[in-house]
Coordinates of C-alpha atoms in Angstrom, one line a residue:
M94 CA 219.5 64.4 -222.2
S95 CA 222.0 66.9 -220.8
D96 CA 221.5 69.1 -217.7
A97 CA 223.6 71.8 -219.3
P98 CA 221.9 75.2 -219.8
W99 CA 219.9 75.4 -223.1
P100 CA 222.2 77.6 -225.3
Y101 CA 219.6 78.5 -228.0
P102 CA 217.5 81.7 -228.1
Q103 CA 213.7 81.8 -227.8
W104 CA 213.4 83.6 -231.1
I105 CA 214.8 82.0 -234.3
A106 CA 214.7 83.6 -237.7
H107 CA 213.1 81.2 -240.3
R108 CA 215.5 80.4 -243.2
G109 CA 217.8 83.2 -242.0
G110 CA 215.9 86.4 -242.7
G111 CA 212.2 85.4 -242.5
S112 CA 210.1 87.3 -244.9
L113 CA 212.7 90.2 -245.2
A114 CA 215.2 88.6 -247.5
P115 CA 215.6 85.7 -250.0
E116 CA 215.5 82.5 -247.9
N117 CA 218.6 80.4 -247.2
T118 CA 221.1 82.9 -248.4
L119 CA 223.9 84.8 -246.8
A120 CA 221.8 88.0 -247.3
A121 CA 219.1 86.4 -245.2
M122 CA 221.6 85.6 -242.4
R123 CA 222.8 89.2 -242.5
K124 CA 219.2 90.4 -242.3
G125 CA 218.5 88.2 -239.3
V126 CA 221.5 89.7 -237.5
E127 CA 220.5 93.2 -238.5
M128 CA 217.1 92.6 -237.0
G129 CA 218.6 91.5 -233.7
Y130 CA 218.3 87.8 -234.0
R131 CA 220.8 85.5 -232.3
G132 CA 219.3 82.3 -233.7
V133 CA 218.6 81.2 -237.3
E134 CA 217.1 78.2 -238.9
F135 CA 218.1 77.1 -242.4
D136 CA 217.9 74.1 -244.8
V137 CA 220.9 72.0 -246.0
K138 CA 220.9 69.5 -248.8
L139 CA 223.5 68.0 -251.2
S140 CA 224.5 68.8 -254.7
R141 CA 225.0 65.9 -257.1
D142 CA 228.7 65.8 -256.2
G143 CA 228.0 65.8 -252.5
V144 CA 228.6 69.4 -251.5
C145 CA 226.5 70.8 -248.6
I146 CA 224.4 73.8 -249.8
L147 CA 221.5 75.8 -248.5
L148 CA 218.3 75.2 -250.3
H149 CA 214.8 74.3 -249.2
D150 CA 213.1 72.8 -252.3
D151 CA 214.2 69.7 -254.2
T152 CA 213.8 71.8 -257.4
L153 CA 215.4 75.1 -258.3
E154 CA 212.5 77.0 -259.9
R155 CA 210.9 78.7 -256.9
T156 CA 214.0 80.4 -255.4
T157 CA 216.6 80.6 -258.2
N158 CA 216.8 81.2 -261.9
G159 CA 217.7 77.5 -262.4
Q160 CA 215.5 74.6 -263.5
G161 CA 215.2 71.0 -262.5
D162 CA 216.3 68.9 -259.6
A163 CA 219.1 70.3 -257.4
A164 CA 220.3 66.8 -256.8
L165 CA 221.1 66.4 -260.5
Q166 CA 223.5 69.3 -260.7
D167 CA 227.1 69.6 -259.4
Y168 CA 227.9 72.5 -257.1
A169 CA 229.9 74.3 -259.8
A170 CA 226.7 74.7 -261.8
L171 CA 224.5 75.6 -258.8
A172 CA 227.0 78.3 -257.7
K173 CA 226.3 80.2 -260.9
L174 CA 222.6 80.6 -260.2
D175 CA 220.9 83.7 -259.0
A176 CA 219.1 82.9 -255.7
G177 CA 218.1 86.5 -255.0
S178 CA 216.2 88.1 -257.9
W179 CA 213.0 86.1 -257.3
Y180 CA 212.7 88.1 -254.0
G181 CA 213.7 91.5 -255.2
A182 CA 216.0 93.4 -257.6
S183 CA 218.2 94.6 -254.8
F184 CA 219.2 90.9 -254.1
A185 CA 220.1 90.1 -257.7
G186 CA 223.1 87.8 -258.0
E187 CA 222.8 86.5 -254.5
P188 CA 224.1 82.9 -254.8
I189 CA 223.1 79.6 -253.3
P190 CA 225.5 79.5 -250.4
L191 CA 227.8 76.8 -249.2
F192 CA 226.9 75.4 -245.8
A193 CA 230.5 76.2 -244.8
D194 CA 230.2 79.9 -245.6
V195 CA 227.0 80.2 -243.6
A196 CA 228.5 78.3 -240.6
A197 CA 231.5 80.7 -240.6
Y198 CA 229.3 83.8 -240.8
C199 CA 227.0 82.7 -238.0
Q200 CA 229.9 81.8 -235.7
A201 CA 231.7 85.1 -236.4
N202 CA 228.5 87.0 -235.5
G203 CA 227.5 85.0 -232.4
V204 CA 224.5 83.4 -234.0
A205 CA 223.2 80.0 -233.0
C206 CA 222.0 77.7 -235.7
N207 CA 219.2 75.2 -236.2
V208 CA 220.4 73.2 -239.2
E209 CA 217.5 71.4 -240.9
I210 CA 218.8 68.4 -242.8
K211 CA 216.7 68.6 -246.0
P212 CA 217.5 65.5 -248.1
C213 CA 216.3 65.2 -251.7
P214 CA 214.3 62.0 -252.3
G215 CA 216.4 58.9 -252.1
R216 CA 219.3 60.7 -250.4
E217 CA 218.1 60.6 -246.8
R218 CA 221.0 58.7 -245.1
E219 CA 223.6 60.1 -247.4
T220 CA 222.5 63.7 -246.6
G221 CA 222.2 63.0 -242.8
L222 CA 225.7 61.6 -242.7
A223 CA 227.2 64.4 -244.8
V224 CA 225.5 67.3 -242.9
A225 CA 226.4 65.8 -239.5
R226 CA 230.0 65.3 -240.6
A227 CA 230.3 68.8 -241.9
S228 CA 228.6 70.3 -238.8
A229 CA 231.1 68.6 -236.5
L230 CA 234.0 69.9 -238.4
L231 CA 232.7 73.4 -239.0
W232 CA 231.8 74.0 -235.4
Q233 CA 234.7 72.1 -233.9
G234 CA 235.7 73.9 -230.7
S235 CA 232.7 76.2 -230.8
A236 CA 231.0 77.1 -227.5
V237 CA 227.5 76.4 -229.0
A238 CA 227.1 73.5 -231.4
P239 CA 224.5 73.6 -234.1
L240 CA 221.2 71.9 -233.4
L241 CA 220.4 69.5 -236.1
S242 CA 216.8 68.6 -237.0
S243 CA 215.0 66.9 -239.8
F244 CA 211.6 65.6 -240.9
S245 CA 213.5 62.6 -242.3
W246 CA 213.9 59.9 -239.6
D247 CA 216.5 58.1 -241.7
A248 CA 218.5 61.3 -242.1
L249 CA 218.5 61.8 -238.3
V250 CA 219.5 58.2 -237.7
A251 CA 222.5 58.5 -240.1
A252 CA 223.4 61.9 -238.5
R253 CA 223.4 60.4 -235.0
A254 CA 225.6 57.5 -236.0
E255 CA 228.1 59.9 -237.7
S256 CA 228.3 62.6 -235.1
P257 CA 226.8 61.3 -231.8
E258 CA 228.1 64.4 -229.9
L259 CA 225.8 66.8 -231.7
P260 CA 222.4 67.9 -230.3
M261 CA 219.5 66.8 -232.5
G262 CA 215.8 67.3 -232.7
W263 CA 213.0 65.5 -234.5
L264 CA 210.9 67.7 -236.8
V265 CA 207.3 66.7 -237.5
D266 CA 204.2 68.1 -239.3
S267 CA 201.7 65.7 -237.6
W268 CA 201.5 64.5 -234.0
P269 CA 203.0 61.0 -233.6
D270 CA 201.6 58.9 -230.7
D271 CA 205.0 57.4 -230.1
W272 CA 206.9 60.7 -230.0
Q273 CA 208.4 60.1 -226.5
A274 CA 209.8 56.7 -227.4
R275 CA 211.2 57.8 -230.7
L276 CA 212.9 60.9 -229.2
T277 CA 214.3 58.8 -226.5
D278 CA 215.6 56.1 -228.9
L279 CA 217.5 58.6 -230.9
A280 CA 218.8 60.6 -227.9
C281 CA 217.1 63.8 -229.2
V282 CA 217.3 66.9 -227.0
S283 CA 214.3 68.6 -228.6
F284 CA 211.0 68.1 -230.4
H285 CA 210.2 70.5 -233.3
C286 CA 206.6 70.8 -234.6
D287 CA 204.0 73.0 -236.3
H288 CA 202.6 75.4 -233.7
L289 CA 199.1 74.5 -234.9
L290 CA 199.6 71.0 -233.4
L291 CA 200.2 72.4 -229.9
D292 CA 197.9 72.9 -227.0
Q293 CA 198.9 73.4 -223.4
A294 CA 198.6 69.7 -222.5
R295 CA 200.9 68.6 -225.3
V296 CA 203.5 71.3 -224.4
Q297 CA 203.4 70.2 -220.8
A298 CA 203.8 66.5 -221.8
V299 CA 206.9 67.2 -223.9
K300 CA 208.5 69.4 -221.2
Q301 CA 207.7 66.9 -218.4
A302 CA 209.3 64.2 -220.5
G303 CA 212.5 66.2 -220.4
F304 CA 212.7 67.5 -224.0
K305 CA 212.9 71.0 -225.3
L306 CA 210.2 72.1 -227.6
L307 CA 210.6 74.3 -230.7
T308 CA 207.8 75.3 -233.0
Y309 CA 207.3 76.8 -236.4
T310 CA 206.2 79.1 -238.1
V311 CA 204.9 81.5 -235.4
N312 CA 204.1 85.0 -236.9
D313 CA 201.3 86.2 -234.7
P314 CA 202.4 88.0 -231.5
A315 CA 199.5 86.8 -229.4
R316 CA 200.0 83.2 -230.4
A317 CA 203.7 83.6 -229.7
Q318 CA 203.0 84.9 -226.1
Q319 CA 200.6 82.0 -225.5
L320 CA 203.2 79.4 -226.6
L321 CA 205.9 81.0 -224.5
A322 CA 203.5 81.1 -221.5
W323 CA 202.9 77.4 -222.0
G324 CA 206.7 76.7 -221.8
V325 CA 207.7 76.4 -225.5
D326 CA 211.5 76.9 -225.7
G327 CA 211.9 78.2 -229.2
L328 CA 209.8 80.0 -231.8
I329 CA 210.8 79.9 -235.5
T330 CA 209.3 83.0 -237.2
D331 CA 209.1 84.8 -240.5
A332 CA 207.9 88.0 -238.9
L333 CA 211.2 89.4 -237.9
A334 CA 210.0 93.0 -237.8
R335 CA 207.1 92.2 -235.4
T336 CA 208.9 90.0 -232.8
V337 CA 212.4 90.6 -231.4

């Protein structure tokens, strides 16, 4: 673990724009910036032909006008989908963005990125490798590298092997007894978990072990202040209008 100053902000906009814009779109990133955020979190997976795109779900129905598995469609088809109308008419025609375009926007606007590697089933290692490779190229020479994270251990292992210089964090939705050993084994800089899993003792244990701690999805101001008082380093939130 590095002794360098932690370069990521305390407040991080969930999927770019929280609840104020269609998730994982450039419109969401713009909303996060408009609301004063200097950190965003978003999900990256692969199209059938191996293009890195922003999308949370394995399927297309919830956040686009498409149907079926994203992993079964080439980027050329995915690029034609409307990823904004589901949220509101003013976002009609907003596309599924390329990871490269979001990376360029965030760097141009001084926004730090928590890139969640979100593989479709069966593509864990392939996605980890591709996202890490793309991240290293897209942020080459940047003062602040993207922080890669994933629920998929296999994706993180592949990402670490591909781009060992990038900072990484393990993302969990339940508390593993062996968290310290696993974070150490993969040379993670941070541990990312559901805020409902945290109490003061767990926060102190993570911090005393030398790791940064990020937590999701924190929308209540009182809970946020409690977590910050305990020493949590980053809060991922949908409630952009009620926080920063």
